[in-house]
Coordinates of C-alpha atoms in Angstrom, one line a residue:
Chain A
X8 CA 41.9 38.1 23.7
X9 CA 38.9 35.8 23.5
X10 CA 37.1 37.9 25.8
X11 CA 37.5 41.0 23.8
X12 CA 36.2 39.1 20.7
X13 CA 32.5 37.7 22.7
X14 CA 32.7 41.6 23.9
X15 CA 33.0 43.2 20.6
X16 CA 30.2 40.7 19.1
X17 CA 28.1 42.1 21.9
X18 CA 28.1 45.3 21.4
X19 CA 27.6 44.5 17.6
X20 CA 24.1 43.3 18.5
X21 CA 23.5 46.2 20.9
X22 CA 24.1 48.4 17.8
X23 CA 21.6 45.9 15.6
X24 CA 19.0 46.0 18.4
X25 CA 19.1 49.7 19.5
X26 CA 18.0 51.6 16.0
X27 CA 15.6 48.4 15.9
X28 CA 14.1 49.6 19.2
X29 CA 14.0 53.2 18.2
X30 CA 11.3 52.8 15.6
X31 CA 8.6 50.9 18.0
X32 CA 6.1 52.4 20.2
X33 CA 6.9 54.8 22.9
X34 CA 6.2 51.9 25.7
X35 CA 8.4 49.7 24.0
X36 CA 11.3 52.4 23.8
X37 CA 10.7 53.0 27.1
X38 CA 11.1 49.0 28.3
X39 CA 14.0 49.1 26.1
X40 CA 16.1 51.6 27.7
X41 CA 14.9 50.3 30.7
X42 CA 16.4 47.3 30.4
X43 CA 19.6 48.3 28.4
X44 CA 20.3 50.8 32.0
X45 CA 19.8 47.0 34.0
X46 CA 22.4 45.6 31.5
X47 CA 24.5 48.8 31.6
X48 CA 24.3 48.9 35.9
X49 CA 24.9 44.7 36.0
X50 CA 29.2 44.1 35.6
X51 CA 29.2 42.0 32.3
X52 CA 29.5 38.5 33.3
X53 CA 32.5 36.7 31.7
X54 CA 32.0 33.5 29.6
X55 CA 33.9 30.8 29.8
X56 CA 34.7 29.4 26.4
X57 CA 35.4 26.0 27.6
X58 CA 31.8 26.1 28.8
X59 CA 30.4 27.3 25.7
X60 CA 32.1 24.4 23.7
X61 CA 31.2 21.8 25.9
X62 CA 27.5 23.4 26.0
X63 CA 27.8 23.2 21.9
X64 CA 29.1 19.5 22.0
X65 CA 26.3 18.8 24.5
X66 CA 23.2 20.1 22.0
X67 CA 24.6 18.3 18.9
X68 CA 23.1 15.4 17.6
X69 CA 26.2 13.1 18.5
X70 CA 26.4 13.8 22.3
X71 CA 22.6 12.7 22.1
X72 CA 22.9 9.6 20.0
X73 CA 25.8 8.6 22.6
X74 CA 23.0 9.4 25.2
X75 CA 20.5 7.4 23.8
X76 CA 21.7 4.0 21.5
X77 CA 17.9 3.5 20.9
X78 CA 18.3 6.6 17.9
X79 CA 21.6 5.1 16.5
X80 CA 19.7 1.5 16.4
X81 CA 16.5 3.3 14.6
X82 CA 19.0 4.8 12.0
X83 CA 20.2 1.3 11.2
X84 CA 16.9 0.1 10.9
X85 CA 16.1 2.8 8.6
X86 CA 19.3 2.5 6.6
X87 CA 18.4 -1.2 5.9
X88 CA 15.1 0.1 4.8
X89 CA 16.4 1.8 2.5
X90 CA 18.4 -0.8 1.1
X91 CA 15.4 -3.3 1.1
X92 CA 13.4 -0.3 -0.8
X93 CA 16.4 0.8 -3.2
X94 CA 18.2 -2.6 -4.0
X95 CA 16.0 -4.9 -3.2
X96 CA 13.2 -3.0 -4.9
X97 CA 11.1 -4.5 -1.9
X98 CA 7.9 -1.8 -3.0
X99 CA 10.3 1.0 -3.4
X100 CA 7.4 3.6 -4.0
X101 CA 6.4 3.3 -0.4
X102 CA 9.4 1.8 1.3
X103 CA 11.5 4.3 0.3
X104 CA 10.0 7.4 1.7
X105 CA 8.5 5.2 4.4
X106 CA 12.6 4.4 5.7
X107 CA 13.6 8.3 5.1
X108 CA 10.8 9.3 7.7
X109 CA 12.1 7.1 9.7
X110 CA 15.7 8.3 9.5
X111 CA 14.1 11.9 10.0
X112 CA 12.2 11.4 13.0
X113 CA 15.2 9.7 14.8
X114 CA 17.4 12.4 13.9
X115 CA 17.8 13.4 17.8
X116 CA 17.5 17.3 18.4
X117 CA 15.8 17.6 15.0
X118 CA 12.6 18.0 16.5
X119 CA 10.8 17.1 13.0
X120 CA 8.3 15.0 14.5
X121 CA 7.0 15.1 18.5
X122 CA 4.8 12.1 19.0
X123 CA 3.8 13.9 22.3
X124 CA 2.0 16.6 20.0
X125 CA -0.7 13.3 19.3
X126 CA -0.2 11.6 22.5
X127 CA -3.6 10.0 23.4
X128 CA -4.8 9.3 20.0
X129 CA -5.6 13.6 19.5
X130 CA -4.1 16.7 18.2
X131 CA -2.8 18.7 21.3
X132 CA -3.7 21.9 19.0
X133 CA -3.0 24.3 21.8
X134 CA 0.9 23.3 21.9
X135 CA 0.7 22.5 18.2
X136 CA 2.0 26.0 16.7
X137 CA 4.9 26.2 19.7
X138 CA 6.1 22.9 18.7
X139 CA 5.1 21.1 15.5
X140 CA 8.4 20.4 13.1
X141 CA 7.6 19.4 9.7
X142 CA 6.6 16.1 9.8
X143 CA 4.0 17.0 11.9
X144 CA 2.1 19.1 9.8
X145 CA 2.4 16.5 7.0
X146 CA 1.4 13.9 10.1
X147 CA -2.2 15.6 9.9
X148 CA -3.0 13.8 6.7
X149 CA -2.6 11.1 8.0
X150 CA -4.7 11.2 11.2
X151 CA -7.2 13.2 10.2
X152 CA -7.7 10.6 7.5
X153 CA -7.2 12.2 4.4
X154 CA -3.8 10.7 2.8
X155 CA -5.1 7.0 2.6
X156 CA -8.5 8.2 0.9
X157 CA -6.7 10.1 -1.2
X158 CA -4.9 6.6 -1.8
X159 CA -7.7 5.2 -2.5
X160 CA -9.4 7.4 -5.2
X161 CA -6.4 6.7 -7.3
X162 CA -6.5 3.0 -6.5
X163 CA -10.0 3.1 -7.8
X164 CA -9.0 4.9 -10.8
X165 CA -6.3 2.5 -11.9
X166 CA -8.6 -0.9 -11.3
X167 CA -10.5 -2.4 -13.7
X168 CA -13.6 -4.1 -11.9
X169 CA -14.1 -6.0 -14.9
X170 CA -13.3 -8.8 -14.1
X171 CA -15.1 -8.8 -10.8
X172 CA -18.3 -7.6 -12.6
X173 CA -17.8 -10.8 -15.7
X174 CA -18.0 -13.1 -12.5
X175 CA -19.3 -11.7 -9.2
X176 CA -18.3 -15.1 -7.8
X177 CA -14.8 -14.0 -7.4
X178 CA -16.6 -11.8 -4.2
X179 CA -17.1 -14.6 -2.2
X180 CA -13.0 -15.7 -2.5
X181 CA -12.4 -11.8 -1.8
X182 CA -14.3 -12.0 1.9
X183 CA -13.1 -15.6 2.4
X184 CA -9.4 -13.8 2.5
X185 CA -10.3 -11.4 5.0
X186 CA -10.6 -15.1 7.8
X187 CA -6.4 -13.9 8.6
X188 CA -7.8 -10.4 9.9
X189 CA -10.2 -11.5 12.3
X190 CA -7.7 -14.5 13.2
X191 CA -5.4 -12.4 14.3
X192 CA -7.4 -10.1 15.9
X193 CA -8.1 -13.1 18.1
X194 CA -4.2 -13.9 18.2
X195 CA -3.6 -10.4 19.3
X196 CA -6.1 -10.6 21.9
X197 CA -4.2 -13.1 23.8
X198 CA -0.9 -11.9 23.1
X199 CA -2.3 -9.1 25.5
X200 CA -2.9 -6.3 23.2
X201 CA -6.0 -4.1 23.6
X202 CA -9.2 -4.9 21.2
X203 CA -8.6 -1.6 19.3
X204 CA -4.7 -2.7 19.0
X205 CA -5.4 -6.3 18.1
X206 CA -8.1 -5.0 15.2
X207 CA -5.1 -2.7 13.6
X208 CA -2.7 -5.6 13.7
X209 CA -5.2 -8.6 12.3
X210 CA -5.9 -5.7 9.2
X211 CA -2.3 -6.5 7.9
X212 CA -3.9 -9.6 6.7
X213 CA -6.1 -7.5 4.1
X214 CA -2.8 -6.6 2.5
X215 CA -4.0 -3.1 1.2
X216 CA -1.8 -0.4 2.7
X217 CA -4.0 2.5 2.9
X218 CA -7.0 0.5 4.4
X219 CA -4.5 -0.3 7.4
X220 CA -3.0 3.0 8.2
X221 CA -6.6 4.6 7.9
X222 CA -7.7 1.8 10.6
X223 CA -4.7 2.3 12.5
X224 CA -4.8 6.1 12.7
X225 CA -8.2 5.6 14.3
X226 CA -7.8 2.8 16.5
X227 CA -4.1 2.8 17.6
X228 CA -2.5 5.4 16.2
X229 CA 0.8 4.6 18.2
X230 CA 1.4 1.6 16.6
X231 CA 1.5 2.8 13.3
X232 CA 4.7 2.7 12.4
X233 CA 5.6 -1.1 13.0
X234 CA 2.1 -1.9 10.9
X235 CA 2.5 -0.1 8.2
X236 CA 6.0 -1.2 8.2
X237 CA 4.8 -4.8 8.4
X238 CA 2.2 -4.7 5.7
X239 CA 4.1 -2.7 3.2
X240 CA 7.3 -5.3 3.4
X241 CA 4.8 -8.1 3.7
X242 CA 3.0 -7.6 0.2
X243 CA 6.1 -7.2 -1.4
X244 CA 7.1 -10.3 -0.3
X245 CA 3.8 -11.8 -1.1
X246 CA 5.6 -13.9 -4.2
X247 CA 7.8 -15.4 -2.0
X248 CA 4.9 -15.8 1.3
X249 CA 2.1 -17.1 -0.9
X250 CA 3.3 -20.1 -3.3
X251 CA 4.5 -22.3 -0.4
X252 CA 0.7 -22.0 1.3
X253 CA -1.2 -22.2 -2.2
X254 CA 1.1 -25.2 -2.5
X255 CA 0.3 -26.8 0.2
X256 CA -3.3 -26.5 -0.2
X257 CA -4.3 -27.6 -3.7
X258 CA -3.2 -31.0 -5.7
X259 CA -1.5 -30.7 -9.3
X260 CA -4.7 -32.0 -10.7
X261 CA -6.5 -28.5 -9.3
X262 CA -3.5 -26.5 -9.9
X263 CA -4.0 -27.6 -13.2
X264 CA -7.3 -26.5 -14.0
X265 CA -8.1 -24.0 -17.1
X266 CA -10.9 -21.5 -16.6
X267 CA -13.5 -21.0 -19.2
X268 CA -12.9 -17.6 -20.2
X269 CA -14.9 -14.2 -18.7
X270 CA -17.7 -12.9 -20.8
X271 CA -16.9 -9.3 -22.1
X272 CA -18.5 -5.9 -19.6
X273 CA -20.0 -3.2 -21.0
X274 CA -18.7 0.3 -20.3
X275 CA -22.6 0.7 -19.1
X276 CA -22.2 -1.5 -16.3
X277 CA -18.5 -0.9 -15.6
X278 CA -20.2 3.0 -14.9
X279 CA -23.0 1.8 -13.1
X280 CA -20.6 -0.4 -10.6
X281 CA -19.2 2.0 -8.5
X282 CA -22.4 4.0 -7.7
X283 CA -24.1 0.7 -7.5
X284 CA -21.8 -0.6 -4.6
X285 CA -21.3 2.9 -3.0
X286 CA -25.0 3.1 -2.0
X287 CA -25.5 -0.6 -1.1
X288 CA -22.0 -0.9 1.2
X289 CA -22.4 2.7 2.4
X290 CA -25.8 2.7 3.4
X291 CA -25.4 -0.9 4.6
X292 CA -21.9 0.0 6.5
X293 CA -21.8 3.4 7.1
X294 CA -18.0 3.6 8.7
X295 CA -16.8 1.7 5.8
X296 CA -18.0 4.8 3.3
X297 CA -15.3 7.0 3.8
X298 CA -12.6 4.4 1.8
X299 CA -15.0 2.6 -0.2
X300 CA -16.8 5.7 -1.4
X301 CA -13.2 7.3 -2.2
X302 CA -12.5 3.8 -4.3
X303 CA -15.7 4.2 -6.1
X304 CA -15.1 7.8 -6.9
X305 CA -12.1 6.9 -8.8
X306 CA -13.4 4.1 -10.6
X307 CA -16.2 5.8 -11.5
X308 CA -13.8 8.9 -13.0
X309 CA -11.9 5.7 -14.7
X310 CA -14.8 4.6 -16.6
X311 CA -17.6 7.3 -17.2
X312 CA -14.9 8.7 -20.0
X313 CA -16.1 12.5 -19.8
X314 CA -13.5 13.5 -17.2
X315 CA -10.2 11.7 -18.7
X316 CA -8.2 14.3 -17.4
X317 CA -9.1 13.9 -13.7
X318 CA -8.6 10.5 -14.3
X319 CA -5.5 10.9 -15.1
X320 CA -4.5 13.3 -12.5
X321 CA -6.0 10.8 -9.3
X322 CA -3.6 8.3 -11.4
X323 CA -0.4 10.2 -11.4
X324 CA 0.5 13.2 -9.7
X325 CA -2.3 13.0 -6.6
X326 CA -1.8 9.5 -6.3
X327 CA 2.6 10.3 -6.2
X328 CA 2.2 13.3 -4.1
X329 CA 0.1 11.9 -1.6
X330 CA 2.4 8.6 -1.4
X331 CA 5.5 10.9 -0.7
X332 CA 3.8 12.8 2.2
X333 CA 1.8 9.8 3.3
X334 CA 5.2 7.5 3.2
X335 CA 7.2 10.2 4.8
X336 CA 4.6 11.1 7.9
X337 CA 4.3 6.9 8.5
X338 CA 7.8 6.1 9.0
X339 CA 8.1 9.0 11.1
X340 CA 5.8 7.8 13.5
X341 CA 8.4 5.3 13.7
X342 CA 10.5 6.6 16.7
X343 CA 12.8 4.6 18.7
X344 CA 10.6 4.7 22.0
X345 CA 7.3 3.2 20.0
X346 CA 9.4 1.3 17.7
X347 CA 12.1 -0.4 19.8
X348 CA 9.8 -2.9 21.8
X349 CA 8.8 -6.6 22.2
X350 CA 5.5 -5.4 20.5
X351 CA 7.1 -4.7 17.1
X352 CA 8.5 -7.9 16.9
X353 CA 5.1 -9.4 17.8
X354 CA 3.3 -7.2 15.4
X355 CA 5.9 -8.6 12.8
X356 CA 4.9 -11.8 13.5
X357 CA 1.2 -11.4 13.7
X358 CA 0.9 -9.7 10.4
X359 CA 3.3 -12.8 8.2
X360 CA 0.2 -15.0 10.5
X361 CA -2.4 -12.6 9.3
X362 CA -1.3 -12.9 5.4
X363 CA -0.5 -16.2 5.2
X364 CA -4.0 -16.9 6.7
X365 CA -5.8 -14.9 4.3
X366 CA -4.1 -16.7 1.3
X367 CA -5.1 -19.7 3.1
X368 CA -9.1 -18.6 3.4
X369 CA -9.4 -17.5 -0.3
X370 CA -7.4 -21.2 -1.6
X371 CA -10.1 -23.4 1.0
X372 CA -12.7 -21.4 -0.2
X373 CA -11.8 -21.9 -3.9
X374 CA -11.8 -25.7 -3.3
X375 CA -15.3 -26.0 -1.6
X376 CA -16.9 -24.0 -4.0
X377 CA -15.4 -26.6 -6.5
X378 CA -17.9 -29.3 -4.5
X379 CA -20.9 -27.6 -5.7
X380 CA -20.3 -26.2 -8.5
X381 CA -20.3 -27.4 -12.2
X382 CA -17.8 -25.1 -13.5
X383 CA -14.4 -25.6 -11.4
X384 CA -12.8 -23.2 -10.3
X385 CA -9.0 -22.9 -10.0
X386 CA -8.2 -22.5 -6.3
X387 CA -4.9 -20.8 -7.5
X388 CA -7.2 -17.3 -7.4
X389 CA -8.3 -17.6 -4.4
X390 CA -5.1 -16.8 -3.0
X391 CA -5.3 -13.2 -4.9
X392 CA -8.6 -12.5 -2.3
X393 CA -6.0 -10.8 -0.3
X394 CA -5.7 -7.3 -1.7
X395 CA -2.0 -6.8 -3.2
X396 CA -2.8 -5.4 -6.5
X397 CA -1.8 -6.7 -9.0
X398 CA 0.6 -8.6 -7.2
X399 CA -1.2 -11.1 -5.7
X400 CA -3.2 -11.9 -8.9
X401 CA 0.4 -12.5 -10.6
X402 CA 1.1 -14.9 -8.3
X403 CA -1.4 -17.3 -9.3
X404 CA -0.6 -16.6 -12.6
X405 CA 2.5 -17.8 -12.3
X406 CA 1.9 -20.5 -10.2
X407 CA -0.8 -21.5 -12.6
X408 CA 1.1 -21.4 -15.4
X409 CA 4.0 -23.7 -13.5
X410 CA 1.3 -26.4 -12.9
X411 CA 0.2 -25.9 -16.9
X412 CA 1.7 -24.3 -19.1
X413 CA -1.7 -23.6 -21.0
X414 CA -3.3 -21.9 -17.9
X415 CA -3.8 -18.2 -17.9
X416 CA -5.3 -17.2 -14.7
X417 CA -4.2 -13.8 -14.6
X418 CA -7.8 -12.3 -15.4
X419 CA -9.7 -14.4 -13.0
X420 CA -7.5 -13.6 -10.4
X421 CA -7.8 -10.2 -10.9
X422 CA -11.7 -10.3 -9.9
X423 CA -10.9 -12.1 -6.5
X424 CA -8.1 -9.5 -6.1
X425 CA -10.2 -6.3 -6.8
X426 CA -12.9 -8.4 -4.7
X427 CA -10.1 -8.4 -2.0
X428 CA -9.8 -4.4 -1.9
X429 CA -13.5 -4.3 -1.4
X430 CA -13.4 -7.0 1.2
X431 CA -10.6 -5.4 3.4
X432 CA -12.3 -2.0 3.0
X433 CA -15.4 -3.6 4.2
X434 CA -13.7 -5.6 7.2
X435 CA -11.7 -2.0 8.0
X436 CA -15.0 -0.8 8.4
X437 CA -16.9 -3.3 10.2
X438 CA -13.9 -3.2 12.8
X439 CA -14.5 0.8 13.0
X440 CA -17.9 0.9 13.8
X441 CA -17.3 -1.6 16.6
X442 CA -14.3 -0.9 18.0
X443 CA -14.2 3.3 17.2
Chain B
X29 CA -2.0 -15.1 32.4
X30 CA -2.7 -12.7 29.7
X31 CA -4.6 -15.0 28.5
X32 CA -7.3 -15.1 31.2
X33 CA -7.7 -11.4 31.1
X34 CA -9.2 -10.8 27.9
X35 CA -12.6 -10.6 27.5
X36 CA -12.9 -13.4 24.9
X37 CA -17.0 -13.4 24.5
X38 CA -16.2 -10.0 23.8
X39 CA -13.3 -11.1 21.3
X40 CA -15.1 -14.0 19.3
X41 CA -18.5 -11.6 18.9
X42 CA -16.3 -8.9 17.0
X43 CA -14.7 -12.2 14.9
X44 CA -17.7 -14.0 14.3
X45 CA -19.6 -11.0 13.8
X46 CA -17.4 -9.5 11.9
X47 CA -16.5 -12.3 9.4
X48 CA -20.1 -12.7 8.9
X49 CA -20.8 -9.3 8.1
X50 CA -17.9 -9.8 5.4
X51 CA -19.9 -12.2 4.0
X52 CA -23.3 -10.8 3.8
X53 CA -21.9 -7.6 2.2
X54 CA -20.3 -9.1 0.0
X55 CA -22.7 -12.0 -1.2
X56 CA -25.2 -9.2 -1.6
X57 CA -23.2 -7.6 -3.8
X58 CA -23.0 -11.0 -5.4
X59 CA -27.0 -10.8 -5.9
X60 CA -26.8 -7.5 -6.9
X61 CA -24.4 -8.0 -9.7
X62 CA -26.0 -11.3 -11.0
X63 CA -29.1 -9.5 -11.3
X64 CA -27.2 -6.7 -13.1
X65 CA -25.8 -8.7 -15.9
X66 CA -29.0 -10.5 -16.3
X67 CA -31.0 -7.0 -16.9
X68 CA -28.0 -5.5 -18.9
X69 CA -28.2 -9.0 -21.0
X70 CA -31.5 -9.0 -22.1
X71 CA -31.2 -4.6 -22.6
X72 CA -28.5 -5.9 -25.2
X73 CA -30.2 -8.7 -26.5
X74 CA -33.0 -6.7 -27.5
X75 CA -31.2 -3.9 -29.1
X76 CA -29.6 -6.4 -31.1
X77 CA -32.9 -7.3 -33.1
X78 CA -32.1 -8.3 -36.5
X79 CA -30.9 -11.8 -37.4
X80 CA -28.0 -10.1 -39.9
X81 CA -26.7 -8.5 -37.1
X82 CA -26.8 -11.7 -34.8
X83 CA -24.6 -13.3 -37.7
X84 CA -22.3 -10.7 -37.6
X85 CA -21.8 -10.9 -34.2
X86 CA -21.4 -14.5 -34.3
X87 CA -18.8 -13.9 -37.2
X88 CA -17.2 -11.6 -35.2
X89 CA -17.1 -14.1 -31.9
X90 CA -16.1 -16.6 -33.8
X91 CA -13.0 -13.9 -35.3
X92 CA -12.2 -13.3 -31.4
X93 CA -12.2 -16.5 -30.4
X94 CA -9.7 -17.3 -33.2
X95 CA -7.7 -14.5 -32.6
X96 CA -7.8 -15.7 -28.8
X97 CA -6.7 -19.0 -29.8
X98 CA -3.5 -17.6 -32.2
X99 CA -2.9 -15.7 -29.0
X100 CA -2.4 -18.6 -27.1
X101 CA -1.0 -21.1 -29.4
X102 CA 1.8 -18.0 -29.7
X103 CA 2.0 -17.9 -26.0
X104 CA 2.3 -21.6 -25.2
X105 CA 4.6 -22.0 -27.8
X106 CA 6.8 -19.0 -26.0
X107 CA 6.8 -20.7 -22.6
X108 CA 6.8 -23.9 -23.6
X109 CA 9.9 -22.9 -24.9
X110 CA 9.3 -24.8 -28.4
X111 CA 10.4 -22.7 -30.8
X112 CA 13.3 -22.7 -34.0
X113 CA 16.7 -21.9 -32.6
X114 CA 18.9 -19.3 -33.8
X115 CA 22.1 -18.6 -33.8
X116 CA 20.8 -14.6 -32.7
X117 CA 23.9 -13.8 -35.2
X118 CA 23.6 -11.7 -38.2
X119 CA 26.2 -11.2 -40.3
X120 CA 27.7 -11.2 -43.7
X121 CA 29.8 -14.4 -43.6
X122 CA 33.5 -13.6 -44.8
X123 CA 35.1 -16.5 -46.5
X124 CA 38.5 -16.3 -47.7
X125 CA 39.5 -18.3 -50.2
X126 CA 43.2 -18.6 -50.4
X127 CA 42.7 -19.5 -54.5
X128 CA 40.0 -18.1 -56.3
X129 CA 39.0 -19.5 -60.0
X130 CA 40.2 -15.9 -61.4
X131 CA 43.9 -16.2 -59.8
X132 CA 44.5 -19.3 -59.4
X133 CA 46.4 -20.9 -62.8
X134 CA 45.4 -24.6 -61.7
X135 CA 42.0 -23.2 -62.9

């Protein structure tokens, strides 16, 4: 009875195929009826149903999660992702699509992403149109580079350098919290990881996102998942990493300290900033251009005032579409065979190192700048050197404020913090020209 | 083992270099800025000219900074938590009076 039915659906497609056949080419026709008189000569082979099921069962995503525990492990990992990023609120904008790439890569027999198509840090563009799923389309923004520039022009256009510019000062805290990258990149050295590898893991300490994956997709592009993992759910856990090291490090009597407040910026030189320091850092650092140059270009939109509606566009919608495919195409990279080793865990570890030393660096330098100078500094803002806008900056705020209730630091935080952003772009691209 | 294996001159160039480059960047972006307000100062100074207009920017200043100051004071008084406290209740308060002068005959 069976039979009769897988006969019947046969000769249903025969009768789909044949008038199909009939309106191609004579050569075609001819191979057709060629190989219909094979068929027709051949006794039609019997199938077995039981065999077809089990053959079914066998290409389903279940019989190859039972094959493989790594997938069902990586879908855990991404569910609690996902619950970090949607009731935790641990940086939900990234997190979030960052854990459903995840999920989607590890899907087994979805074939969304194939890490083999970028095996050996290139595109294998001959087998790229045979196999490339989804993800790895959107994956091409991200190692060609594009998706964390794009980042990065809206960053520029939602940060006010004013600060910065009212007291260039706060520079020298943003470089002093780039010490945890090269730390690190010694750490990682002799935890056995190659130069290039140890370079991607000791940028976590910058604590800016898109300047890590854009390192990382150069340097080590198979360890991008774990860092960008790492330095997302490290700075937003920066309140909770930060006050027990700026603690630590200062007395109540600095902690204390109330800054005298930052003289007003023109629009003039808030304009002339970003071309200013695009010319000087890209002609002094030529691989650090690419980001810093992106940066500038959206400050510079920001402030000129003539092309508010580009302005706003880098601020919203680029800036939201490019997280989405940028968060997506990262946690896909994710799989179970580059996530699932010893070398996650020690890139986990490295990169908590790598911030906590940064926030360190910015805090000492704070207080030995206090030695010469006459007016003090808070060392509080030194710990906002690492990147983390505006995170980091609200952090000494608040811890400011704790010590003295008086103390509002948040403004000169934010120049050591914007400071930081150029810092870690520079670092990024100091590493690049050596390492690259 | 590991440990022997890396090329550690190689290692502490990149990290010394590389901090130090940080640095030089950086504090020449420092330079660059200081000499920037300086310039952009005196540019303003200059436009400024007249002495009425320096008062009037020194009324205005002194305006900000006392706007700055109500601004804190209003702040510091919100954290420090000092403040009147209210019952956050607003209501008509219904009384019943079981006699009122208009029935009661002991009136």
């Amino acid at each position: 009875m069976k039979n009769s039915y897988f006969s019947l659906l046969i000769i249903a497609l025969f009768s789909f195929v044949m008038p199909l056949s009939a309106q191609q080419s004579s050569i075609n026709e001819e191979i057709a009826i060629s190989e219909i008189s094979i068929i027709e000569n051949q006794p039609e082979a019997d199938l077995d149903v039981r065999e077809s099921i089990i053959d079914f069962g066998e290409s389903t995503g279940f019989a190859l999660l039972a094959n493989n525990w790594k997938f069902l492990l990586m879908i855990v990992v991404a569910c609690v992702l996902l619950y970090l990023a949607i009731v935790k609120k641990f940086e939900p904008l990234l997190l979030l699509p960052i854990a459903f790439g995840m999920l989607l890569s590890n899907l087994p027999g979805a074939g969304m992403f194939n890490a083999e198509l970028f095996a050996g840090g290139h595109v294998h563009w001959d087998i790229f149109v045979d196999k490339a799923g989804l993800l790895d389309y959107l994956y091409l923004g991200v190692k060609l580079g594009i998706y964390p520039c794009l980042i990065f022009v809206g960053v520029g256009a939602m940060t006010d350098f004013g600060p910065l510019i009212a007291n260039p000062k706060s520079l020298l805290l943003g470089a002093a919290a780039q010490l945890g990258i090269f730390v690190t990149f010694l750490a990682a050295n002799a935890f056995g990881f190659s130069p290039s590898e140890a370079a991607s893991i000791g940028i976590i300490g910058g604590a800016d996102g898109p300047t890590a994956i854009y390192l990382t997709s150069k340097l080590a592009p198979h360890l991008l998942g774990p860092i960008a993992v790492a330095a997302y759910s490290y700075m937003a856990l920066v309140p909770v990493i930060q006050p027990p090291i700026m603690k630590l490090l200062t007395t109540q009597k600095e902690r204390e300290i109330e800054m005298k407040q930052l003289r007003s910026v023109s629009q003039t030189e808030k304009i002339i900033f970003p071309i200013m320091v695009t010319i000087i850092v890209a002609l002094l650092l030529p691989s650090a251009a690419t980001l810093i140059g992106c940066l500038m270009l959206g400050n510079l939109m920001r402030e000129c005032g003539v092309v508010e509606r580009l302005a706003k566009t880098v601020q919203n919608e680029l800036m939201n579409i490019v997280t989405i495919f940028l968060g997506i195409t990262v946690g896909a990279t994710a799989t179970a065979d580059n996530f699932l080793n010893t070398n996650t865990l020690l890139i986990l570890a490295m990169g908590i190192v790598a911030f906590g030393l940064g926030t360190a660096g910015g805090v000492l330098l704070a207080k030995f700048m206090n030695l010469f100078s006459k007016e003090k500094i808070n060392p509080l803002i030194g710990s906002a050197g690492v990147s983390a806008v505006p995170m980091a900056a609200r952090v000494s705020q608040l811890e400011g404020q704790k010590a003295n209730p008086g103390n509002f630091l948040l403004m000169h935080a934010m120049g050591p913090n914007v400071a930081g952003v150029i810092g870690s772009a520079v670092a990024a691209g100091i590493l690049l020209s050596m390492l690259g | 083992m590991l440990i022997l294996t890396v090329n550690w001159t190689n290692a502490f160039i990149i990290t010394f270099l590389g901090l130090t480059l940080v640095f030089i960047v950086l504090c020449l972006l420092i330079g660059l800025l200081h000499i920037f307000g300086i310039v952009t100062n005196k540019l303003s100074g200059e436009q400024k000219g007249t002495r009425a207009k320096k008062e009037d920017e020194q009324y205005s200043e002194a305006v900000f900074e006392a706007e700055n100051a109500a601004i804190s004071m209003a702040l510091h008084l919100y954290y420090a938590d000092v403040h009147d406290e209210e019952s956050d209740i607003i209501t008509i308060k219904n009384i019943n009076y079981r006699y009122s002068p208009w029935n009661a005959k002991k009136h």
